[in-house]
PDB file of N, CA and C in Angstrom:
ATOM      1  N   UNK W   1      68.401 -38.498  52.472  1.00 74.00           N
ATOM      2  CA  UNK W   1      66.967 -38.735  52.404  1.00 74.00           C
ATOM      3  C   UNK W   1      66.550 -39.061  50.986  1.00 74.00           C
ATOM      4  N   UNK W   2      67.126 -38.408  50.061  1.00 80.00           N
ATOM      5  CA  UNK W   2      66.765 -38.641  48.679  1.00 80.00           C
ATOM      6  C   UNK W   2      67.230 -40.038  48.232  1.00 80.00           C
ATOM      7  N   UNK W   3      68.369 -40.513  48.814  1.00 84.00           N
ATOM      8  CA  UNK W   3      68.819 -41.873  48.497  1.00 84.00           C
ATOM      9  C   UNK W   3      67.820 -42.899  49.030  1.00 84.00           C
ATOM     10  N   UNK W   4      67.349 -42.619  50.247  1.00 83.00           N
ATOM     11  CA  UNK W   4      66.372 -43.525  50.845  1.00 83.00           C
ATOM     12  C   UNK W   4      65.099 -43.540  50.018  1.00 83.00           C
ATOM     13  N   UNK W   5      64.712 -42.383  49.578  1.00 85.00           N
ATOM     14  CA  UNK W   5      63.523 -42.245  48.729  1.00 85.00           C
ATOM     15  C   UNK W   5      63.726 -43.000  47.425  1.00 85.00           C
ATOM     16  N   UNK W   6      64.890 -42.902  46.847  1.00 83.00           N
ATOM     17  CA  UNK W   6      65.198 -43.595  45.594  1.00 83.00           C
ATOM     18  C   UNK W   6      65.177 -45.103  45.810  1.00 83.00           C
ATOM     19  N   UNK W   7      65.744 -45.553  46.969  1.00 83.00           N
ATOM     20  CA  UNK W   7      65.732 -46.992  47.274  1.00 83.00           C
ATOM     21  C   UNK W   7      64.299 -47.488  47.468  1.00 83.00           C
ATOM     22  N   UNK W   8      63.516 -46.700  48.184  1.00 84.00           N
ATOM     23  CA  UNK W   8      62.110 -47.083  48.394  1.00 84.00           C
ATOM     24  C   UNK W   8      61.354 -47.132  47.069  1.00 84.00           C
ATOM     25  N   UNK W   9      61.640 -46.136  46.253  1.00 85.00           N
ATOM     26  CA  UNK W   9      60.983 -46.094  44.942  1.00 85.00           C
ATOM     27  C   UNK W   9      61.404 -47.285  44.090  1.00 85.00           C
ATOM     28  N   UNK W  10      62.696 -47.627  44.131  1.00 87.00           N
ATOM     29  CA  UNK W  10      63.188 -48.779  43.379  1.00 87.00           C
ATOM     30  C   UNK W  10      62.575 -50.060  43.930  1.00 87.00           C
ATOM     31  N   UNK W  11      62.497 -50.155  45.239  1.00 88.00           N
ATOM     32  CA  UNK W  11      61.903 -51.329  45.886  1.00 88.00           C
ATOM     33  C   UNK W  11      60.419 -51.444  45.524  1.00 88.00           C
ATOM     34  N   UNK W  12      59.766 -50.302  45.574  1.00 87.00           N
ATOM     35  CA  UNK W  12      58.344 -50.260  45.231  1.00 87.00           C
ATOM     36  C   UNK W  12      58.154 -50.636  43.759  1.00 87.00           C
ATOM     37  N   UNK W  13      59.028 -50.128  42.896  1.00 88.00           N
ATOM     38  CA  UNK W  13      58.980 -50.423  41.468  1.00 88.00           C
ATOM     39  C   UNK W  13      59.197 -51.916  41.222  1.00 88.00           C
ATOM     40  N   UNK W  14      60.141 -52.522  41.936  1.00 89.00           N
ATOM     41  CA  UNK W  14      60.385 -53.965  41.807  1.00 89.00           C
ATOM     42  C   UNK W  14      59.177 -54.761  42.276  1.00 89.00           C
ATOM     43  N   UNK W  15      58.575 -54.320  43.370  1.00 90.00           N
ATOM     44  CA  UNK W  15      57.383 -55.009  43.894  1.00 90.00           C
ATOM     45  C   UNK W  15      56.245 -54.922  42.887  1.00 90.00           C
ATOM     46  N   UNK W  16      56.085 -53.730  42.300  1.00 90.00           N
ATOM     47  CA  UNK W  16      55.034 -53.571  41.280  1.00 90.00           C
ATOM     48  C   UNK W  16      55.315 -54.458  40.062  1.00 90.00           C
ATOM     49  N   UNK W  17      56.582 -54.516  39.636  1.00 88.00           N
ATOM     50  CA  UNK W  17      56.948 -55.380  38.510  1.00 88.00           C
ATOM     51  C   UNK W  17      56.658 -56.852  38.830  1.00 88.00           C
ATOM     52  N   UNK W  18      56.976 -57.253  40.058  1.00 90.00           N
ATOM     53  CA  UNK W  18      56.714 -58.632  40.477  1.00 90.00           C
ATOM     54  C   UNK W  18      55.212 -58.906  40.476  1.00 90.00           C
ATOM     55  N   UNK W  19      54.438 -57.947  41.006  1.00 90.00           N
ATOM     56  CA  UNK W  19      52.970 -58.090  41.007  1.00 90.00           C
ATOM     57  C   UNK W  19      52.446 -58.159  39.583  1.00 90.00           C
ATOM     58  N   UNK W  20      52.992 -57.277  38.716  1.00 91.00           N
ATOM     59  CA  UNK W  20      52.564 -57.245  37.315  1.00 91.00           C
ATOM     60  C   UNK W  20      52.862 -58.591  36.657  1.00 91.00           C
ATOM     61  N   UNK W  21      54.056 -59.136  36.880  1.00 90.00           N
ATOM     62  CA  UNK W  21      54.432 -60.437  36.316  1.00 90.00           C
ATOM     63  C   UNK W  21      53.514 -61.529  36.856  1.00 90.00           C
ATOM     64  N   UNK W  22      53.268 -61.473  38.151  1.00 89.00           N
ATOM     65  CA  UNK W  22      52.385 -62.458  38.771  1.00 89.00           C
ATOM     66  C   UNK W  22      50.980 -62.388  38.166  1.00 89.00           C
ATOM     67  N   UNK W  23      50.458 -61.168  37.992  1.00 90.00           N
ATOM     68  CA  UNK W  23      49.137 -60.982  37.395  1.00 90.00           C
ATOM     69  C   UNK W  23      49.112 -61.441  35.936  1.00 90.00           C
ATOM     70  N   UNK W  24      50.197 -61.179  35.204  1.00 89.00           N
ATOM     71  CA  UNK W  24      50.277 -61.625  33.805  1.00 89.00           C
ATOM     72  C   UNK W  24      50.254 -63.153  33.726  1.00 89.00           C
ATOM     73  N   UNK W  25      50.981 -63.800  34.644  1.00 89.00           N
ATOM     74  CA  UNK W  25      50.984 -65.275  34.681  1.00 89.00           C
ATOM     75  C   UNK W  25      49.579 -65.791  34.979  1.00 89.00           C
ATOM     76  N   UNK W  26      48.930 -65.183  35.990  1.00 88.00           N
ATOM     77  CA  UNK W  26      47.564 -65.592  36.337  1.00 88.00           C
ATOM     78  C   UNK W  26      46.615 -65.359  35.168  1.00 88.00           C
ATOM     79  N   UNK W  27      46.759 -64.223  34.489  1.00 87.00           N
ATOM     80  CA  UNK W  27      45.914 -63.910  33.341  1.00 87.00           C
ATOM     81  C   UNK W  27      46.127 -64.927  32.220  1.00 87.00           C
ATOM     82  N   UNK W  28      47.378 -65.279  31.940  1.00 87.00           N
ATOM     83  CA  UNK W  28      47.634 -66.249  30.875  1.00 87.00           C
ATOM     84  C   UNK W  28      47.068 -67.616  31.252  1.00 87.00           C
ATOM     85  N   UNK W  29      47.126 -67.972  32.562  1.00 86.00           N
ATOM     86  CA  UNK W  29      46.526 -69.227  33.011  1.00 86.00           C
ATOM     87  C   UNK W  29      45.013 -69.189  32.842  1.00 86.00           C
ATOM     88  N   UNK W  30      44.408 -68.043  33.169  1.00 85.00           N
ATOM     89  CA  UNK W  30      42.960 -67.895  32.992  1.00 85.00           C
ATOM     90  C   UNK W  30      42.565 -67.995  31.522  1.00 85.00           C
ATOM     91  N   UNK W  31      43.379 -67.371  30.662  1.00 84.00           N
ATOM     92  CA  UNK W  31      43.101 -67.432  29.221  1.00 84.00           C
ATOM     93  C   UNK W  31      43.166 -68.879  28.748  1.00 84.00           C
ATOM     94  N   UNK W  32      44.223 -69.593  29.192  1.00 81.00           N
ATOM     95  CA  UNK W  32      44.340 -71.006  28.813  1.00 81.00           C
ATOM     96  C   UNK W  32      43.179 -71.816  29.365  1.00 81.00           C
ATOM     97  N   UNK W  33      42.829 -71.543  30.612  1.00 84.00           N
ATOM     98  CA  UNK W  33      41.712 -72.242  31.236  1.00 84.00           C
ATOM     99  C   UNK W  33      40.419 -71.955  30.474  1.00 84.00           C
ATOM    100  N   UNK W  34      40.230 -70.691  30.102  1.00 83.00           N
ATOM    101  CA  UNK W  34      39.048 -70.318  29.331  1.00 83.00           C
ATOM    102  C   UNK W  34      39.030 -71.037  27.983  1.00 83.00           C
ATOM    103  N   UNK W  35      40.203 -71.090  27.317  1.00 84.00           N
ATOM    104  CA  UNK W  35      40.289 -71.787  26.034  1.00 84.00           C
ATOM    105  C   UNK W  35      39.976 -73.270  26.200  1.00 84.00           C
ATOM    106  N   UNK W  36      40.495 -73.874  27.280  1.00 84.00           N
ATOM    107  CA  UNK W  36      40.208 -75.285  27.552  1.00 84.00           C
ATOM    108  C   UNK W  36      38.716 -75.502  27.773  1.00 84.00           C
ATOM    109  N   UNK W  37      38.125 -74.614  28.575  1.00 83.00           N
ATOM    110  CA  UNK W  37      36.687 -74.733  28.834  1.00 83.00           C
ATOM    111  C   UNK W  37      35.881 -74.539  27.552  1.00 83.00           C
ATOM    112  N   UNK W  38      36.291 -73.582  26.740  1.00 84.00           N
ATOM    113  CA  UNK W  38      35.600 -73.352  25.473  1.00 84.00           C
ATOM    114  C   UNK W  38      35.722 -74.583  24.579  1.00 84.00           C
ATOM    115  N   UNK W  39      36.896 -75.202  24.533  1.00 87.00           N
ATOM    116  CA  UNK W  39      37.090 -76.403  23.722  1.00 87.00           C
ATOM    117  C   UNK W  39      36.273 -77.564  24.270  1.00 87.00           C
ATOM    118  N   UNK W  40      36.262 -77.696  25.599  1.00 84.00           N
ATOM    119  CA  UNK W  40      35.443 -78.752  26.206  1.00 84.00           C
ATOM    120  C   UNK W  40      33.978 -78.565  25.866  1.00 84.00           C
ATOM    121  N   UNK W  41      33.531 -77.295  25.907  1.00 87.00           N
ATOM    122  CA  UNK W  41      32.142 -76.996  25.570  1.00 87.00           C
ATOM    123  C   UNK W  41      31.860 -77.385  24.121  1.00 87.00           C
ATOM    124  N   UNK W  42      32.764 -76.996  23.225  1.00 88.00           N
ATOM    125  CA  UNK W  42      32.580 -77.349  21.811  1.00 88.00           C
ATOM    126  C   UNK W  42      32.580 -78.860  21.621  1.00 88.00           C
ATOM    127  N   UNK W  43      33.484 -79.548  22.323  1.00 88.00           N
ATOM    128  CA  UNK W  43      33.527 -81.009  22.250  1.00 88.00           C
ATOM    129  C   UNK W  43      32.238 -81.624  22.766  1.00 88.00           C
ATOM    130  N   UNK W  44      31.748 -81.081  23.883  1.00 87.00           N
ATOM    131  CA  UNK W  44      30.511 -81.635  24.435  1.00 87.00           C
ATOM    132  C   UNK W  44      29.335 -81.342  23.509  1.00 87.00           C
ATOM    133  N   UNK W  45      29.315 -80.163  22.887  1.00 85.00           N
ATOM    134  CA  UNK W  45      28.268 -79.847  21.915  1.00 85.00           C
ATOM    135  C   UNK W  45      28.321 -80.818  20.734  1.00 85.00           C
ATOM    136  N   UNK W  46      29.538 -81.085  20.259  1.00 87.00           N
ATOM    137  CA  UNK W  46      29.701 -82.026  19.149  1.00 87.00           C
ATOM    138  C   UNK W  46      29.225 -83.411  19.558  1.00 87.00           C
ATOM    139  N   UNK W  47      29.540 -83.818  20.785  1.00 83.00           N
ATOM    140  CA  UNK W  47      29.079 -85.121  21.276  1.00 83.00           C
ATOM    141  C   UNK W  47      27.565 -85.177  21.375  1.00 83.00           C
ATOM    142  N   UNK W  48      26.976 -84.087  21.866  1.00 82.00           N
ATOM    143  CA  UNK W  48      25.509 -84.037  21.963  1.00 82.00           C
ATOM    144  C   UNK W  48      24.898 -84.137  20.573  1.00 82.00           C
ATOM    145  N   UNK W  49      25.454 -83.400  19.612  1.00 81.00           N
ATOM    146  CA  UNK W  49      24.937 -83.462  18.242  1.00 81.00           C
ATOM    147  C   UNK W  49      25.059 -84.873  17.679  1.00 81.00           C
ATOM    148  N   UNK W  50      26.226 -85.477  17.883  1.00 80.00           N
ATOM    149  CA  UNK W  50      26.459 -86.830  17.377  1.00 80.00           C
ATOM    150  C   UNK W  50      25.497 -87.808  18.034  1.00 80.00           C
ATOM    151  N   UNK W  51      25.367 -87.689  19.367  1.00 77.00           N
ATOM    152  CA  UNK W  51      24.498 -88.612  20.084  1.00 77.00           C
ATOM    153  C   UNK W  51      23.041 -88.392  19.723  1.00 77.00           C
ATOM    154  N   UNK W  52      22.634 -87.140  19.552  1.00 76.00           N
ATOM    155  CA  UNK W  52      21.246 -86.899  19.192  1.00 76.00           C
ATOM    156  C   UNK W  52      20.981 -87.432  17.797  1.00 76.00           C
ATOM    157  N   UNK W  53      21.967 -87.329  16.917  1.00 71.00           N
ATOM    158  CA  UNK W  53      21.834 -87.935  15.594  1.00 71.00           C
ATOM    159  C   UNK W  53      21.697 -89.436  15.687  1.00 71.00           C
ATOM    160  N   UNK W  54      22.462 -90.043  16.577  1.00 69.00           N
ATOM    161  CA  UNK W  54      22.368 -91.491  16.755  1.00 69.00           C
ATOM    162  C   UNK W  54      21.016 -91.880  17.334  1.00 69.00           C
ATOM    163  N   UNK W  55      20.526 -91.082  18.268  1.00 65.00           N
ATOM    164  CA  UNK W  55      19.242 -91.387  18.875  1.00 65.00           C
ATOM    165  C   UNK W  55      18.140 -91.299  17.829  1.00 65.00           C
ATOM    166  N   UNK W  56      18.168 -90.245  17.004  1.00 65.00           N
ATOM    167  CA  UNK W  56      17.166 -90.107  15.948  1.00 65.00           C
ATOM    168  C   UNK W  56      17.287 -91.267  14.979  1.00 65.00           C
ATOM    169  N   UNK W  57      18.520 -91.594  14.599  1.00 62.00           N
ATOM    170  CA  UNK W  57      18.730 -92.704  13.681  1.00 62.00           C
ATOM    171  C   UNK W  57      18.212 -93.996  14.287  1.00 62.00           C
ATOM    172  N   UNK W  58      18.508 -94.203  15.560  1.00 76.00           N
ATOM    173  CA  UNK W  58      18.063 -95.417  16.229  1.00 76.00           C
ATOM    174  C   UNK W  58      16.547 -95.466  16.266  1.00 76.00           C
ATOM    175  N   UNK W  59      15.913 -94.340  16.576  1.00 81.00           N
ATOM    176  CA  UNK W  59      14.457 -94.293  16.601  1.00 81.00           C
ATOM    177  C   UNK W  59      13.893 -94.592  15.213  1.00 81.00           C
ATOM    178  N   UNK W  60      14.491 -93.970  14.194  1.00 82.00           N
ATOM    179  CA  UNK W  60      14.040 -94.225  12.828  1.00 82.00           C
ATOM    180  C   UNK W  60      14.262 -95.681  12.457  1.00 82.00           C
ATOM    181  N   UNK W  61      15.409 -96.207  12.848  1.00 83.00           N
ATOM    182  CA  UNK W  61      15.720 -97.602  12.546  1.00 83.00           C
ATOM    183  C   UNK W  61      14.730 -98.530  13.244  1.00 83.00           C
ATOM    184  N   UNK W  62      14.415 -98.232  14.493  1.00 84.00           N
ATOM    185  CA  UNK W  62      13.441 -99.049  15.223  1.00 84.00           C
ATOM    186  C   UNK W  62      12.085 -98.970  14.554  1.00 84.00           C
ATOM    187  N   UNK W  63      11.684 -97.787  14.137  1.00 89.00           N
ATOM    188  CA  UNK W  63      10.395 -97.626  13.452  1.00 89.00           C
ATOM    189  C   UNK W  63      10.376 -98.419  12.153  1.00 89.00           C
ATOM    190  N   UNK W  64      11.466 -98.323  11.382  1.00 89.00           N
ATOM    191  CA  UNK W  64      11.547 -99.032  10.115  1.00 89.00           C
ATOM    192  C   UNK W  64      11.497-100.542  10.344  1.00 89.00           C
ATOM    193  N   UNK W  65      12.265-101.015  11.312  1.00 88.00           N
ATOM    194  CA  UNK W  65      12.279-102.450  11.604  1.00 88.00           C
ATOM    195  C   UNK W  65      10.926-102.923  12.128  1.00 88.00           C
ATOM    196  N   UNK W  66      10.276-102.085  12.905  1.00 91.00           N
ATOM    197  CA  UNK W  66       8.950-102.431  13.414  1.00 91.00           C
ATOM    198  C   UNK W  66       7.947-102.558  12.267  1.00 91.00           C
ATOM    199  N   UNK W  67       8.024-101.635  11.303  1.00 93.00           N
ATOM    200  CA  UNK W  67       7.134-101.717  10.138  1.00 93.00           C
ATOM    201  C   UNK W  67       7.440-102.965   9.314  1.00 93.00           C
ATOM    202  N   UNK W  68       8.719-103.261   9.128  1.00 92.00           N
ATOM    203  CA  UNK W  68       9.099-104.462   8.398  1.00 92.00           C
ATOM    204  C   UNK W  68       8.573-105.702   9.111  1.00 92.00           C
ATOM    205  N   UNK W  69       8.673-105.714  10.428  1.00 91.00           N
ATOM    206  CA  UNK W  69       8.177-106.846  11.215  1.00 91.00           C
ATOM    207  C   UNK W  69       6.676-107.019  10.994  1.00 91.00           C
ATOM    208  N   UNK W  70       5.948-105.907  11.039  1.00 92.00           N
ATOM    209  CA  UNK W  70       4.499-105.970  10.817  1.00 92.00           C
ATOM    210  C   UNK W  70       4.186-106.516   9.424  1.00 92.00           C
ATOM    211  N   UNK W  71       4.919-106.033   8.413  1.00 92.00           N
ATOM    212  CA  UNK W  71       4.704-106.511   7.052  1.00 92.00           C
ATOM    213  C   UNK W  71       4.973-108.009   6.956  1.00 92.00           C
ATOM    214  N   UNK W  72       6.067-108.442   7.570  1.00 92.00           N
ATOM    215  CA  UNK W  72       6.418-109.866   7.533  1.00 92.00           C
ATOM    216  C   UNK W  72       5.354-110.686   8.250  1.00 92.00           C
ATOM    217  N   UNK W  73       4.885-110.170   9.397  1.00 91.00           N
ATOM    218  CA  UNK W  73       3.855-110.899  10.145  1.00 91.00           C
ATOM    219  C   UNK W  73       2.560-110.982   9.334  1.00 91.00           C
ATOM    220  N   UNK W  74       2.185-109.878   8.672  1.00 91.00           N
ATOM    221  CA  UNK W  74       0.976-109.885   7.848  1.00 91.00           C
ATOM    222  C   UNK W  74       1.129-110.859   6.691  1.00 91.00           C
ATOM    223  N   UNK W  75       2.297-110.830   6.053  1.00 91.00           N
ATOM    224  CA  UNK W  75       2.558-111.734   4.936  1.00 91.00           C
ATOM    225  C   UNK W  75       2.542-113.188   5.413  1.00 91.00           C
ATOM    226  N   UNK W  76       3.157-113.441   6.566  1.00 90.00           N
ATOM    227  CA  UNK W  76       3.181-114.799   7.116  1.00 90.00           C
ATOM    228  C   UNK W  76       1.774-115.263   7.457  1.00 90.00           C
ATOM    229  N   UNK W  77       0.997-114.353   8.031  1.00 90.00           N
ATOM    230  CA  UNK W  77      -0.383-114.700   8.375  1.00 90.00           C
ATOM    231  C   UNK W  77      -1.189-115.007   7.117  1.00 90.00           C
ATOM    232  N   UNK W  78      -0.976-114.202   6.089  1.00 90.00           N
ATOM    233  CA  UNK W  78      -1.663-114.441   4.823  1.00 90.00           C
ATOM    234  C   UNK W  78      -1.255-115.793   4.237  1.00 90.00           C
ATOM    235  N   UNK W  79       0.042-116.086   4.270  1.00 91.00           N
ATOM    236  CA  UNK W  79       0.512-117.375   3.751  1.00 91.00           C
ATOM    237  C   UNK W  79      -0.031-118.527   4.586  1.00 91.00           C
ATOM    238  N   UNK W  80      -0.115-118.336   5.895  1.00 89.00           N
ATOM    239  CA  UNK W  80      -0.671-119.368   6.771  1.00 89.00           C
ATOM    240  C   UNK W  80      -2.142-119.615   6.448  1.00 89.00           C
ATOM    241  N   UNK W  81      -2.892-118.532   6.223  1.00 92.00           N
ATOM    242  CA  UNK W  81      -4.302-118.679   5.855  1.00 92.00           C
ATOM    243  C   UNK W  81      -4.441-119.413   4.515  1.00 92.00           C
ATOM    244  N   UNK W  82      -3.571-119.058   3.563  1.00 91.00           N
ATOM    245  CA  UNK W  82      -3.600-119.750   2.271  1.00 91.00           C
ATOM    246  C   UNK W  82      -3.265-121.229   2.443  1.00 91.00           C
ATOM    247  N   UNK W  83      -2.266-121.510   3.275  1.00 92.00           N
ATOM    248  CA  UNK W  83      -1.881-122.899   3.517  1.00 92.00           C
ATOM    249  C   UNK W  83      -3.005-123.654   4.206  1.00 92.00           C
ATOM    250  N   UNK W  84      -3.675-123.020   5.164  1.00 89.00           N
ATOM    251  CA  UNK W  84      -4.811-123.658   5.842  1.00 89.00           C
ATOM    252  C   UNK W  84      -5.945-123.922   4.854  1.00 89.00           C
ATOM    253  N   UNK W  85      -6.193-122.949   3.972  1.00 92.00           N
ATOM    254  CA  UNK W  85      -7.228-123.135   2.942  1.00 92.00           C
ATOM    255  C   UNK W  85      -6.883-124.302   2.024  1.00 92.00           C
ATOM    256  N   UNK W  86      -5.628-124.379   1.618  1.00 91.00           N
ATOM    257  CA  UNK W  86      -5.175-125.482   0.746  1.00 91.00           C
ATOM    258  C   UNK W  86      -5.260-126.820   1.477  1.00 91.00           C
ATOM    259  N   UNK W  87      -4.905-126.829   2.780  1.00 92.00           N
ATOM    260  CA  UNK W  87      -4.996-128.047   3.574  1.00 92.00           C
ATOM    261  C   UNK W  87      -6.443-128.530   3.655  1.00 92.00           C
ATOM    262  N   UNK W  88      -7.373-127.616   3.929  1.00 93.00           N
ATOM    263  CA  UNK W  88      -8.792-127.997   4.007  1.00 93.00           C
ATOM    264  C   UNK W  88      -9.276-128.538   2.667  1.00 93.00           C
ATOM    265  N   UNK W  89      -8.837-127.893   1.586  1.00 93.00           N
ATOM    266  CA  UNK W  89      -9.214-128.351   0.244  1.00 93.00           C
ATOM    267  C   UNK W  89      -8.679-129.770   0.008  1.00 93.00           C
ATOM    268  N   UNK W  90      -7.431-130.022   0.359  1.00 93.00           N
ATOM    269  CA  UNK W  90      -6.839-131.347   0.200  1.00 93.00           C
ATOM    270  C   UNK W  90      -7.542-132.377   1.081  1.00 93.00           C
ATOM    271  N   UNK W  91      -7.915-131.982   2.290  1.00 93.00           N
ATOM    272  CA  UNK W  91      -8.633-132.904   3.173  1.00 93.00           C
ATOM    273  C   UNK W  91     -10.000-133.267   2.582  1.00 93.00           C
ATOM    274  N   UNK W  92     -10.693-132.276   2.017  1.00 92.00           N
ATOM    275  CA  UNK W  92     -12.000-132.555   1.388  1.00 92.00           C
ATOM    276  C   UNK W  92     -11.822-133.492   0.189  1.00 92.00           C
ATOM    277  N   UNK W  93     -10.785-133.185  -0.618  1.00 93.00           N
ATOM    278  CA  UNK W  93     -10.519-134.066  -1.775  1.00 93.00           C
ATOM    279  C   UNK W  93     -10.177-135.475  -1.312  1.00 93.00           C
ATOM    280  N   UNK W  94      -9.401-135.570  -0.246  1.00 90.00           N
ATOM    281  CA  UNK W  94      -9.030-136.876   0.281  1.00 90.00           C
ATOM    282  C   UNK W  94     -10.266-137.643   0.747  1.00 90.00           C
ATOM    283  N   UNK W  95     -11.147-136.959   1.488  1.00 91.00           N
ATOM    284  CA  UNK W  95     -12.387-137.617   1.938  1.00 91.00           C
ATOM    285  C   UNK W  95     -13.236-138.058   0.749  1.00 91.00           C
ATOM    286  N   UNK W  96     -13.341-137.178  -0.242  1.00 92.00           N
ATOM    287  CA  UNK W  96     -14.138-137.514  -1.438  1.00 92.00           C
ATOM    288  C   UNK W  96     -13.546-138.737  -2.136  1.00 92.00           C
ATOM    289  N   UNK W  97     -12.236-138.790  -2.298  1.00 92.00           N
ATOM    290  CA  UNK W  97     -11.584-139.912  -2.972  1.00 92.00           C
ATOM    291  C   UNK W  97     -11.720-141.196  -2.156  1.00 92.00           C
ATOM    292  N   UNK W  98     -11.659-141.043  -0.805  1.00 91.00           N
ATOM    293  CA  UNK W  98     -11.853-142.232   0.024  1.00 91.00           C
ATOM    294  C   UNK W  98     -13.256-142.790  -0.142  1.00 91.00           C
ATOM    295  N   UNK W  99     -14.261-141.891  -0.208  1.00 91.00           N
ATOM    296  CA  UNK W  99     -15.641-142.343  -0.427  1.00 91.00           C
ATOM    297  C   UNK W  99     -15.762-143.025  -1.782  1.00 91.00           C
ATOM    298  N   UNK W 100     -15.163-142.414  -2.814  1.00 89.00           N
ATOM    299  CA  UNK W 100     -15.196-143.004  -4.154  1.00 89.00           C
ATOM    300  C   UNK W 100     -14.539-144.392  -4.147  1.00 89.00           C
ATOM    301  N   UNK W 101     -13.401-144.470  -3.436  1.00 90.00           N
ATOM    302  CA  UNK W 101     -12.701-145.749  -3.377  1.00 90.00           C
ATOM    303  C   UNK W 101     -13.564-146.804  -2.681  1.00 90.00           C
ATOM    304  N   UNK W 102     -14.204-146.407  -1.557  1.00 89.00           N
ATOM    305  CA  UNK W 102     -15.071-147.350  -0.847  1.00 89.00           C
ATOM    306  C   UNK W 102     -16.212-147.814  -1.740  1.00 89.00           C
ATOM    307  N   UNK W 103     -16.803-146.848  -2.468  1.00 87.00           N
ATOM    308  CA  UNK W 103     -17.902-147.208  -3.370  1.00 87.00           C
ATOM    309  C   UNK W 103     -17.420-148.177  -4.444  1.00 87.00           C
ATOM    310  N   UNK W 104     -16.262-147.881  -5.036  1.00 87.00           N
ATOM    311  CA  UNK W 104     -15.717-148.764  -6.069  1.00 87.00           C
ATOM    312  C   UNK W 104     -15.353-150.131  -5.478  1.00 87.00           C
ATOM    313  N   UNK W 105     -14.808-150.114  -4.279  1.00 87.00           N
ATOM    314  CA  UNK W 105     -14.450-151.366  -3.612  1.00 87.00           C
ATOM    315  C   UNK W 105     -15.696-152.219  -3.355  1.00 87.00           C
ATOM    316  N   UNK W 106     -16.719-151.531  -2.860  1.00 86.00           N
ATOM    317  CA  UNK W 106     -17.973-152.244  -2.589  1.00 86.00           C
ATOM    318  C   UNK W 106     -18.551-152.804  -3.876  1.00 86.00           C
ATOM    319  N   UNK W 107     -18.537-152.016  -4.969  1.00 83.00           N
ATOM    320  CA  UNK W 107     -19.070-152.481  -6.261  1.00 83.00           C
ATOM    321  C   UNK W 107     -18.254-153.656  -6.776  1.00 83.00           C
ATOM    322  N   UNK W 108     -16.934-153.542  -6.649  1.00 82.00           N
ATOM    323  CA  UNK W 108     -16.096-154.627  -7.175  1.00 82.00           C
ATOM    324  C   UNK W 108     -16.296-155.896  -6.363  1.00 82.00           C
ATOM    325  N   UNK W 109     -16.524-155.758  -5.078  1.00 79.00           N
ATOM    326  CA  UNK W 109     -16.772-156.928  -4.250  1.00 79.00           C
ATOM    327  C   UNK W 109     -18.107-157.569  -4.567  1.00 79.00           C
ATOM    328  N   UNK W 110     -19.122-156.750  -4.884  1.00 82.00           N
ATOM    329  CA  UNK W 110     -20.447-157.298  -5.229  1.00 82.00           C
ATOM    330  C   UNK W 110     -20.421-157.965  -6.585  1.00 82.00           C
ATOM    331  N   UNK W 111     -19.557-157.476  -7.479  1.00 75.00           N
ATOM    332  CA  UNK W 111     -19.461-158.080  -8.811  1.00 75.00           C
ATOM    333  C   UNK W 111     -18.731-159.423  -8.727  1.00 75.00           C
ATOM    334  N   UNK W 112     -17.880-159.573  -7.779  1.00 68.00           N
ATOM    335  CA  UNK W 112     -17.162-160.840  -7.664  1.00 68.00           C
ATOM    336  C   UNK W 112     -18.037-161.816  -6.967  1.00 68.00           C
TER     337      UNK W 112
END
């Protein structure tokens, strides 16, 4: 009876060792899985930080470019107004010179 008890105890001990080994393997897999998940989380956090930085930069860049566009448009409009003013001035001078020429032409024709 004691031999049977010893065999059962040895069998039970082997089963417990097998269970312990199995649990240790599962635990090490869980630890690795946890480490992988933690690394993925850190990677995703880094990506979010990088992307949010890009989004802010893009927004700032768009704002800066929009302001530059407005400045260029204002400057262009100002230059266009100046050019229109100069054109009107030249047209008035041209009309005045044409009148002067007609008057001189008429005088020269009457003198001949």
